mmCIF file of C-alpha atoms and ligand atoms in Angstrom:
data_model
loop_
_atom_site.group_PDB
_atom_site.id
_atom_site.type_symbol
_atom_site.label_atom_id
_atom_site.label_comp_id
_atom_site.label_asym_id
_atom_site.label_seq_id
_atom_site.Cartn_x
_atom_site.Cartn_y
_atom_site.Cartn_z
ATOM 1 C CA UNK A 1 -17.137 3.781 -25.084
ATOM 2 C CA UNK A 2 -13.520 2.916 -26.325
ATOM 3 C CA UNK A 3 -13.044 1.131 -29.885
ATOM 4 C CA UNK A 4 -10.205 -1.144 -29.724
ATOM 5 C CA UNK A 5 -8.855 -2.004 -33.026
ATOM 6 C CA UNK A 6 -7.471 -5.324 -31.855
ATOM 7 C CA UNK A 7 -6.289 -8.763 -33.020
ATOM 8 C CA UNK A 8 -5.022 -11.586 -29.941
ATOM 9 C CA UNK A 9 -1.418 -10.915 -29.958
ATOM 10 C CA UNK A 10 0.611 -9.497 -27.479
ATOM 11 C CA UNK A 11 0.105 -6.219 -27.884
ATOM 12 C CA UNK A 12 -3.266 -6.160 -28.379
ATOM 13 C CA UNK A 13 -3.603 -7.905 -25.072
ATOM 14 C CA UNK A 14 -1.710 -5.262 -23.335
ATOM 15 C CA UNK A 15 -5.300 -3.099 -23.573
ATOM 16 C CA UNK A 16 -7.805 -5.510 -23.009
ATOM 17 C CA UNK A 17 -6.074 -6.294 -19.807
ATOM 18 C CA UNK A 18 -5.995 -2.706 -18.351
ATOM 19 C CA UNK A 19 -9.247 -2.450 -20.459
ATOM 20 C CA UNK A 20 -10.896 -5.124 -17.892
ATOM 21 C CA UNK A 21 -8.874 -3.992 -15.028
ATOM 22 C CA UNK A 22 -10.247 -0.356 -15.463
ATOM 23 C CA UNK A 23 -13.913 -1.239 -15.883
ATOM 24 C CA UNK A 24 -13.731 1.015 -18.768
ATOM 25 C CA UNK A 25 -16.847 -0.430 -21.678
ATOM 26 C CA UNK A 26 -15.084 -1.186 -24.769
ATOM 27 C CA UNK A 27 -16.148 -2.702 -27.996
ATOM 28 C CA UNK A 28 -13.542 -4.728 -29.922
ATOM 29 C CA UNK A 29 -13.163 -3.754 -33.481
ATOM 30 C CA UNK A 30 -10.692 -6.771 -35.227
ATOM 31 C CA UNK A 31 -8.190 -6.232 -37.126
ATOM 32 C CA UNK A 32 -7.313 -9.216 -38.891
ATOM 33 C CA UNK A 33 -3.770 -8.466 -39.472
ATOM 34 C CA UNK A 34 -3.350 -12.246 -41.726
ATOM 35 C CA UNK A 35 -5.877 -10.890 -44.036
ATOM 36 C CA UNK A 36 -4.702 -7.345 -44.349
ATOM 37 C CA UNK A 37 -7.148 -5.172 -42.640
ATOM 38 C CA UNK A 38 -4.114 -2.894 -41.023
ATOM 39 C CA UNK A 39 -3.717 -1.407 -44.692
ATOM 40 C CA UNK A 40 -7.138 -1.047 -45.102
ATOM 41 C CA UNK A 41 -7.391 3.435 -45.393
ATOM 42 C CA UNK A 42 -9.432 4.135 -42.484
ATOM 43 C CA UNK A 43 -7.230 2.210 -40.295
ATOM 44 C CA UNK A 44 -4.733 3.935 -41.516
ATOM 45 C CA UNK A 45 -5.887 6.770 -40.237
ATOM 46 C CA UNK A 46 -6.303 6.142 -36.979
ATOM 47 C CA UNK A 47 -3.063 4.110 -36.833
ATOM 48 C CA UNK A 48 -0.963 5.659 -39.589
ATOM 49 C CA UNK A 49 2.219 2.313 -38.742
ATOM 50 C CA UNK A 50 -0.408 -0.283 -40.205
ATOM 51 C CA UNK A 51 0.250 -1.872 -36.874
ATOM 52 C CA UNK A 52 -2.834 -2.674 -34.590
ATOM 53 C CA UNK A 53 -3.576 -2.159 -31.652
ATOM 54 C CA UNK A 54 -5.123 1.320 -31.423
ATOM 55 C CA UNK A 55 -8.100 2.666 -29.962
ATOM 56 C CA UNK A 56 -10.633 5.497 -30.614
ATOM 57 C CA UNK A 57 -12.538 7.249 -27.680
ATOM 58 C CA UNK A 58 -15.733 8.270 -28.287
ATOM 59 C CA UNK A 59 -16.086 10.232 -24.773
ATOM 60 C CA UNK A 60 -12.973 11.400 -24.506
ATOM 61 C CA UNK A 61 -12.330 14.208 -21.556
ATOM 62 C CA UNK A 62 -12.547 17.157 -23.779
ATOM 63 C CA UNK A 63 -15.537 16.058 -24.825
ATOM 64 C CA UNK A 64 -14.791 17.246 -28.431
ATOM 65 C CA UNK A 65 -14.516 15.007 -31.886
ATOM 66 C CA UNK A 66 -13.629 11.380 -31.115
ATOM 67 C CA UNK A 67 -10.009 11.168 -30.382
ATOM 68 C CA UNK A 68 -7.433 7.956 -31.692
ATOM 69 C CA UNK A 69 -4.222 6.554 -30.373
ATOM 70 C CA UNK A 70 -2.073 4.354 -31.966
ATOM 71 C CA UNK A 71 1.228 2.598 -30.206
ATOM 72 C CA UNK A 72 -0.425 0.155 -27.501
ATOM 73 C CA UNK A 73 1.767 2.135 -25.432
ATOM 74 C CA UNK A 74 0.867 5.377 -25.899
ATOM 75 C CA UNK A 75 -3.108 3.561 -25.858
ATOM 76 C CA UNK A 76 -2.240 2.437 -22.357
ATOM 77 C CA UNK A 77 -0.771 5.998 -21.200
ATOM 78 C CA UNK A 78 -3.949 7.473 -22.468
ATOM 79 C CA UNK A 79 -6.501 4.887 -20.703
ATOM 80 C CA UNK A 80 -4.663 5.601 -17.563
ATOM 81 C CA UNK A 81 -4.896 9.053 -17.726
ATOM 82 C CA UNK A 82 -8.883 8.792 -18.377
ATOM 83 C CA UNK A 83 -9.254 6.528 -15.571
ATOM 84 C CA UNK A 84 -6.858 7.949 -13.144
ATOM 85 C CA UNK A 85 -5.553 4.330 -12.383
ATOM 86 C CA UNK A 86 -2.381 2.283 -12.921
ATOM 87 C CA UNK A 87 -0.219 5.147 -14.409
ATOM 88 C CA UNK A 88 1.659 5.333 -11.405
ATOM 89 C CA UNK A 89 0.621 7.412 -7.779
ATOM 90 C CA UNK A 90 3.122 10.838 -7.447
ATOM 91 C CA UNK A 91 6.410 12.089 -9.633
ATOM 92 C CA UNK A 92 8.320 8.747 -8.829
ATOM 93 C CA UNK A 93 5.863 6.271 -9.489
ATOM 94 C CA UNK A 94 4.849 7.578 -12.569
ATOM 95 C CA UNK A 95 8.305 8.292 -13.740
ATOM 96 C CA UNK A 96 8.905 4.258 -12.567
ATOM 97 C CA UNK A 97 5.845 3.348 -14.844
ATOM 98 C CA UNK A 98 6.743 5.504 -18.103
ATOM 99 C CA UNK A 99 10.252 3.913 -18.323
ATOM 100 C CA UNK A 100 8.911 0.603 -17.596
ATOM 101 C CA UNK A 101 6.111 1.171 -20.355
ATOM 102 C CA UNK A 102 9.075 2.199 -22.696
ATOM 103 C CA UNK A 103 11.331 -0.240 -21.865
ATOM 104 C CA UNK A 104 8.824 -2.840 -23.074
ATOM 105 C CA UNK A 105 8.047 -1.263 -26.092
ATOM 106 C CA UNK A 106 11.465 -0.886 -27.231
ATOM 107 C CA UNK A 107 13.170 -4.142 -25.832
ATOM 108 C CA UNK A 108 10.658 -6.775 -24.878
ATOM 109 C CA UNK A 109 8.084 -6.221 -27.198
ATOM 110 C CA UNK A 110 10.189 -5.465 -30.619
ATOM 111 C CA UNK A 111 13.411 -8.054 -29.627
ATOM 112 C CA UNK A 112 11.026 -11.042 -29.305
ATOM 113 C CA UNK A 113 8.480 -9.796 -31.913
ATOM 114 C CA UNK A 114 12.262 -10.636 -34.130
ATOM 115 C CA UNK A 115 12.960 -13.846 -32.573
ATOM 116 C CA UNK A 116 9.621 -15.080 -33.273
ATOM 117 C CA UNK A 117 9.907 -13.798 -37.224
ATOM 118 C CA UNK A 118 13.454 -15.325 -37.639
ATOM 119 C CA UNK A 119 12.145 -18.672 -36.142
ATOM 120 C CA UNK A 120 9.088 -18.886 -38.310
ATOM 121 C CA UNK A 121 11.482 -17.988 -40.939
ATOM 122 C CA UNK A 122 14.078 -20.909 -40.248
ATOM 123 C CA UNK A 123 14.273 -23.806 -42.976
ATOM 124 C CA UNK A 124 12.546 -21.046 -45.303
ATOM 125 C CA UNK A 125 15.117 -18.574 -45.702
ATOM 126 C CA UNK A 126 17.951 -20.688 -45.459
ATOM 127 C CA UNK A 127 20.538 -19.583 -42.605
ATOM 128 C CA UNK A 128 18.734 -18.324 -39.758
ATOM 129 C CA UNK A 129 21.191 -19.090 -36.837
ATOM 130 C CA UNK A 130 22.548 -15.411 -36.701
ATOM 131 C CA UNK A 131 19.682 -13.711 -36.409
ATOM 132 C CA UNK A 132 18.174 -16.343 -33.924
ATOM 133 C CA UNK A 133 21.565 -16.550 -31.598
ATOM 134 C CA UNK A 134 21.368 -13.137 -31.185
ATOM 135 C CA UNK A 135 17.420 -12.730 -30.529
ATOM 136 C CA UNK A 136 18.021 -15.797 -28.738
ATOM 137 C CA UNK A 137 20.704 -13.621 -26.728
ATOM 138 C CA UNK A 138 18.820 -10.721 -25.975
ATOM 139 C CA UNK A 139 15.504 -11.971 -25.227
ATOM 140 C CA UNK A 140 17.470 -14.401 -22.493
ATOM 141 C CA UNK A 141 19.049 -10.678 -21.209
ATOM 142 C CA UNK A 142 15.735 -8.869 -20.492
ATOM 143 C CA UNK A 143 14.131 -11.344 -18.895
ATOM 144 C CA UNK A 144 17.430 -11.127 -16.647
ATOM 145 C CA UNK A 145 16.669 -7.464 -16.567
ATOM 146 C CA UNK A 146 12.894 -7.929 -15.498
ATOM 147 C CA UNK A 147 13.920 -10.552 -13.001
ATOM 148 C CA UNK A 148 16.759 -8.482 -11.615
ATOM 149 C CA UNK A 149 14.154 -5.843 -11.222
ATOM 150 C CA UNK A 150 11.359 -7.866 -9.625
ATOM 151 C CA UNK A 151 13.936 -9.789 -6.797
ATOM 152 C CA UNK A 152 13.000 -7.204 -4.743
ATOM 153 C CA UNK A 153 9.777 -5.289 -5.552
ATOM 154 C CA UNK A 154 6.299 -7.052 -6.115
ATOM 155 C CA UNK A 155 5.793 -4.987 -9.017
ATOM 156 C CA UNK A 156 7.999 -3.583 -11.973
ATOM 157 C CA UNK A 157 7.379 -0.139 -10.781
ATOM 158 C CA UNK A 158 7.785 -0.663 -7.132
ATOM 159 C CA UNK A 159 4.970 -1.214 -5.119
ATOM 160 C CA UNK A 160 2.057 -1.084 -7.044
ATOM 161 C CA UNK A 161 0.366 -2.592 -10.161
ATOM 162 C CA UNK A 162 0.789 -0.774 -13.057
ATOM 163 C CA UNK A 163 0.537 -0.506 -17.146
ATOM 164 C CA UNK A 164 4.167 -1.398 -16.744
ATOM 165 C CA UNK A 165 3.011 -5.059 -15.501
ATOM 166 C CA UNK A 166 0.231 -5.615 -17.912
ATOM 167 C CA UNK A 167 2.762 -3.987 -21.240
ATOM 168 C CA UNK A 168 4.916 -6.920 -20.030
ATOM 169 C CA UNK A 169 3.114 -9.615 -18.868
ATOM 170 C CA UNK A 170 1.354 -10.542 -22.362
ATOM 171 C CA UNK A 171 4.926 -11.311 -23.709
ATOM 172 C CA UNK A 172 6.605 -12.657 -20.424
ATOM 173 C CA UNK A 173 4.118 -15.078 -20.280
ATOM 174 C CA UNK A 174 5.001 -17.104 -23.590
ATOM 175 C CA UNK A 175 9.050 -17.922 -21.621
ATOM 176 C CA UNK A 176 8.445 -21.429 -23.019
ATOM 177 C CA UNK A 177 7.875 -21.259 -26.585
ATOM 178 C CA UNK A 178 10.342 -17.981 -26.932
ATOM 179 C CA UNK A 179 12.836 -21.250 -25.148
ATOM 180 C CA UNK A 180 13.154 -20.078 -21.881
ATOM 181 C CA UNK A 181 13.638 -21.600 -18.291
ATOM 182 C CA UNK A 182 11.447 -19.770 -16.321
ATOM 183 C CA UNK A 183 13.226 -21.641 -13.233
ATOM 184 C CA UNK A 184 16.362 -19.697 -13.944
ATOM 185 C CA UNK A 185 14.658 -16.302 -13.411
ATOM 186 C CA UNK A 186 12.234 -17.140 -10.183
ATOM 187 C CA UNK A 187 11.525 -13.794 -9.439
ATOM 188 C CA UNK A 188 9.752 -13.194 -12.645
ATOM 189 C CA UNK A 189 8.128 -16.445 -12.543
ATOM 190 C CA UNK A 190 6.615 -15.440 -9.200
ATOM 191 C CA UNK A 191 5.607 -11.919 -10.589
ATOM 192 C CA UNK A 192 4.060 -14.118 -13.693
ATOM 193 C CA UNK A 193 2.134 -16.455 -11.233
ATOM 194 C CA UNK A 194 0.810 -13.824 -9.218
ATOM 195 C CA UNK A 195 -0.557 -11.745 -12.305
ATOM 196 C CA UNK A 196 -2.021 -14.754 -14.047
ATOM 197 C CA UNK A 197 -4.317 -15.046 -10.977
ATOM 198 C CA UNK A 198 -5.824 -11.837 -11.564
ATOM 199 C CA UNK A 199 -9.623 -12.507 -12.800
ATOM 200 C CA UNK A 200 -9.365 -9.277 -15.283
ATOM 201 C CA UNK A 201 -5.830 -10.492 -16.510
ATOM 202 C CA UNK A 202 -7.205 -13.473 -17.262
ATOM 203 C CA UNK A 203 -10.252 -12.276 -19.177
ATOM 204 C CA UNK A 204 -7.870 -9.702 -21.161
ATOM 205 C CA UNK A 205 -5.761 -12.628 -21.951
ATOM 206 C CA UNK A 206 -8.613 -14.773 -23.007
ATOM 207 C CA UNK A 207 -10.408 -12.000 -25.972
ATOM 208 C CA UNK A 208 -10.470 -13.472 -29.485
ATOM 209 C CA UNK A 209 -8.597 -16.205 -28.487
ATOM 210 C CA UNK A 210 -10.614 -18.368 -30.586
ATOM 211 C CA UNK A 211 -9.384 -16.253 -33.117
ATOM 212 C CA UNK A 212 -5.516 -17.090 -33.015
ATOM 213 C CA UNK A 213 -3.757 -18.710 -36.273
ATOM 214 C CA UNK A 214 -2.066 -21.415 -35.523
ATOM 215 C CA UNK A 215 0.418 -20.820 -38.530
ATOM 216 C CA UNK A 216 1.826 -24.454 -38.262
ATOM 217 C CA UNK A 217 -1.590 -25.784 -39.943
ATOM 218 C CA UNK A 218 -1.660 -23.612 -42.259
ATOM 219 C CA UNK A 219 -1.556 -24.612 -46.283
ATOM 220 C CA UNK A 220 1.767 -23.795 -48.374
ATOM 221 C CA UNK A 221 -0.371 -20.983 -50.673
ATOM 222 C CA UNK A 222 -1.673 -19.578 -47.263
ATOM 223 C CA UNK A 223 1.368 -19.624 -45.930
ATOM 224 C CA UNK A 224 2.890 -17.699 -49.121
ATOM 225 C CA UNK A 225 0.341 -15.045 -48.797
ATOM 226 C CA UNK A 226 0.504 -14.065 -45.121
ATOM 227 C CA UNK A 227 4.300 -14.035 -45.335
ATOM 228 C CA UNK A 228 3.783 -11.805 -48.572
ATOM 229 C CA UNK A 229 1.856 -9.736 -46.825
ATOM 230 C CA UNK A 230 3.352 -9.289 -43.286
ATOM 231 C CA UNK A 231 6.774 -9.940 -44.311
ATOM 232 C CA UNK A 232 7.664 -8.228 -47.075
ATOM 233 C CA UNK A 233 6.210 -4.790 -46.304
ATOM 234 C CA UNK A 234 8.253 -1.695 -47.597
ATOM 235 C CA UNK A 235 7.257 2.340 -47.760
ATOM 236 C CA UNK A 236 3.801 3.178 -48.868
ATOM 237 C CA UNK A 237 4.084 6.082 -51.272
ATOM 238 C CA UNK A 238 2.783 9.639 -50.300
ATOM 239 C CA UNK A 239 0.146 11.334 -52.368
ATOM 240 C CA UNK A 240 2.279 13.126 -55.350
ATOM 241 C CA UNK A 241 0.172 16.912 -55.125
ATOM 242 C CA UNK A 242 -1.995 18.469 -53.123
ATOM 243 C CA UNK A 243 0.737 18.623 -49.862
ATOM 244 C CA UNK A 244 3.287 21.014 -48.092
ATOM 245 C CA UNK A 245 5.534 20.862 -51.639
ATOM 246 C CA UNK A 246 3.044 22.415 -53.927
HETATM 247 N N1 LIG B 1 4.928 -0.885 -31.345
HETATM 248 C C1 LIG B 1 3.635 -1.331 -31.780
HETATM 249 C C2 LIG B 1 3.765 -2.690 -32.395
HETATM 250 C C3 LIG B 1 2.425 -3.208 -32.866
HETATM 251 C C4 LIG B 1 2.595 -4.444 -33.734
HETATM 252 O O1 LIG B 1 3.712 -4.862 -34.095
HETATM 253 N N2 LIG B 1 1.460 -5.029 -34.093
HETATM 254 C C5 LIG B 1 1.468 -6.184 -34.954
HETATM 255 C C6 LIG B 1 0.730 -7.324 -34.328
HETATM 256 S S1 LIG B 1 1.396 -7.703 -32.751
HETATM 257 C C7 LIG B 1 0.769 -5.835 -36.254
HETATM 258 O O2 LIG B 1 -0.193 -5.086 -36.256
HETATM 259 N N3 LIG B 1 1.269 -6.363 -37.360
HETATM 260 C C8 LIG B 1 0.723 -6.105 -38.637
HETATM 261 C C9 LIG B 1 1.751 -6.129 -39.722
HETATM 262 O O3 LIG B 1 2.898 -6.537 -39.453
HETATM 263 O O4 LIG B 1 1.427 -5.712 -40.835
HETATM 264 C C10 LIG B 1 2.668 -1.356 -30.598
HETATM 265 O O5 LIG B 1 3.125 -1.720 -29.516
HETATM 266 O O6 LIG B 1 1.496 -0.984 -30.771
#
């Protein structure tokens, strides 16, 4: 049994997607990330960025202490390895998959994580039309680069279904409110329509969705303390003794 520490964004739909598509049984753990439960210390343990997802496996292969990942890439590499599925088939493929996988989780994931925080930010922070043009700017480039990609191969790694599809997907799939056209990059809307028709991608898609703030009907003191909390988040302070130092 995997633990998935998991609240319905993004990139904690990245896992329950391969989660489904594996078979693998999983139990969802939430992390309510508007209330403050990635601080909480034994998450931090397990996923020492107070970012969720991350996932603990109690049967893992070496069949030693329970073992946790944190990065919902890394969590995908390591569910792929256990199942022997959608990490890519030979050198190439794989080597397709893992830049693929990275590629989302430095571009696509972070860039319009940003765009989304600068336009929730807009008429609150004054000035926002830097930092959204140039979101604005890059998020319209990668989905250029996915849909120069996909023109020619059913899948971002070539020929098969991968992690690489279901890292992406969870974020390609909101084009419209992150204000794009998906008409001006058909290639990737064809790649989106074909995914959304898988059963597990839509059960990933669909956990906790009950569960999703809509942030828009939210109170002005709620408001306050989720963006004090999420927003304004700076270094946590190491223990002072008992460490390498002493
Ligand atoms: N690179 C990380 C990013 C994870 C991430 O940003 N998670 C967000 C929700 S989508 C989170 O936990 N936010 C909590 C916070 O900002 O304190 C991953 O892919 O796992």
């Amino acid at each position: 049994m995997i633990d998935v520490h998991y609240w319905p964004t993004p990139n904690g739909k990245k896992l329950t997607i391969q989660l489904e598509e594996s078979c693998i049984p999983y139990n969802i753990v939430y992390c309510e990330i508007g209330r403050g439960d990635q601080f909480e210390e034994n998450f931090l343990k397990i996923s020492p960025n107070n970012r969720m997802p991350a996932i603990v496996d109690y049967e893992p292969r070496d069949q030693a202490a329970p073992l946790a990942v944190f990065e919902s890439g890394a969590c995908m590499m390591y569910i792929a390895e256990k199942c022997g599925k959608f990490g890519g088939e030979g050198l190439r493929e794989r080597w397709e998959v893992n830049q693929w996988l990275m590629w989302q989780m430095a571009n696509q994931g972070p860039k319009t994580g940003e765009r989304g925080h600068f336009a929730r930010l807009k008429d609150r922070e004054g000035d926002q039309s830097y930092a959204l043009r140039r979101f604005d700017d890059e998020i319209h480039r990668l989905y250029g680069v996915m849909n120069n990609r996909l023109y020619d191969r059913r899948y971002l790694a070539g020929n098969h279904y991968t992690i690489a599809d279901m890292a992406c997907y969870p974020w390609a799939v909101g084009w419209e409110a992150q204000g794009i056209d998906i008409d001006e990059f058909k290639y990737c809307g064809r790649w989106l329509n074909e995914l959304s028709q898988r059963p597990a991608v839509e059960k990933g898609m669909q956990v906790g969705s009950d569960l999703t703030q809509d942030y828009s009907k939210l109170s002005e003191d709620e408001i306050k303390r989720v963006v004090s909390l999420l927003y304004n988040q700076r270094a946590r302070p190491a223990p002072e003794t008992g460490g390498l130092l002493d």
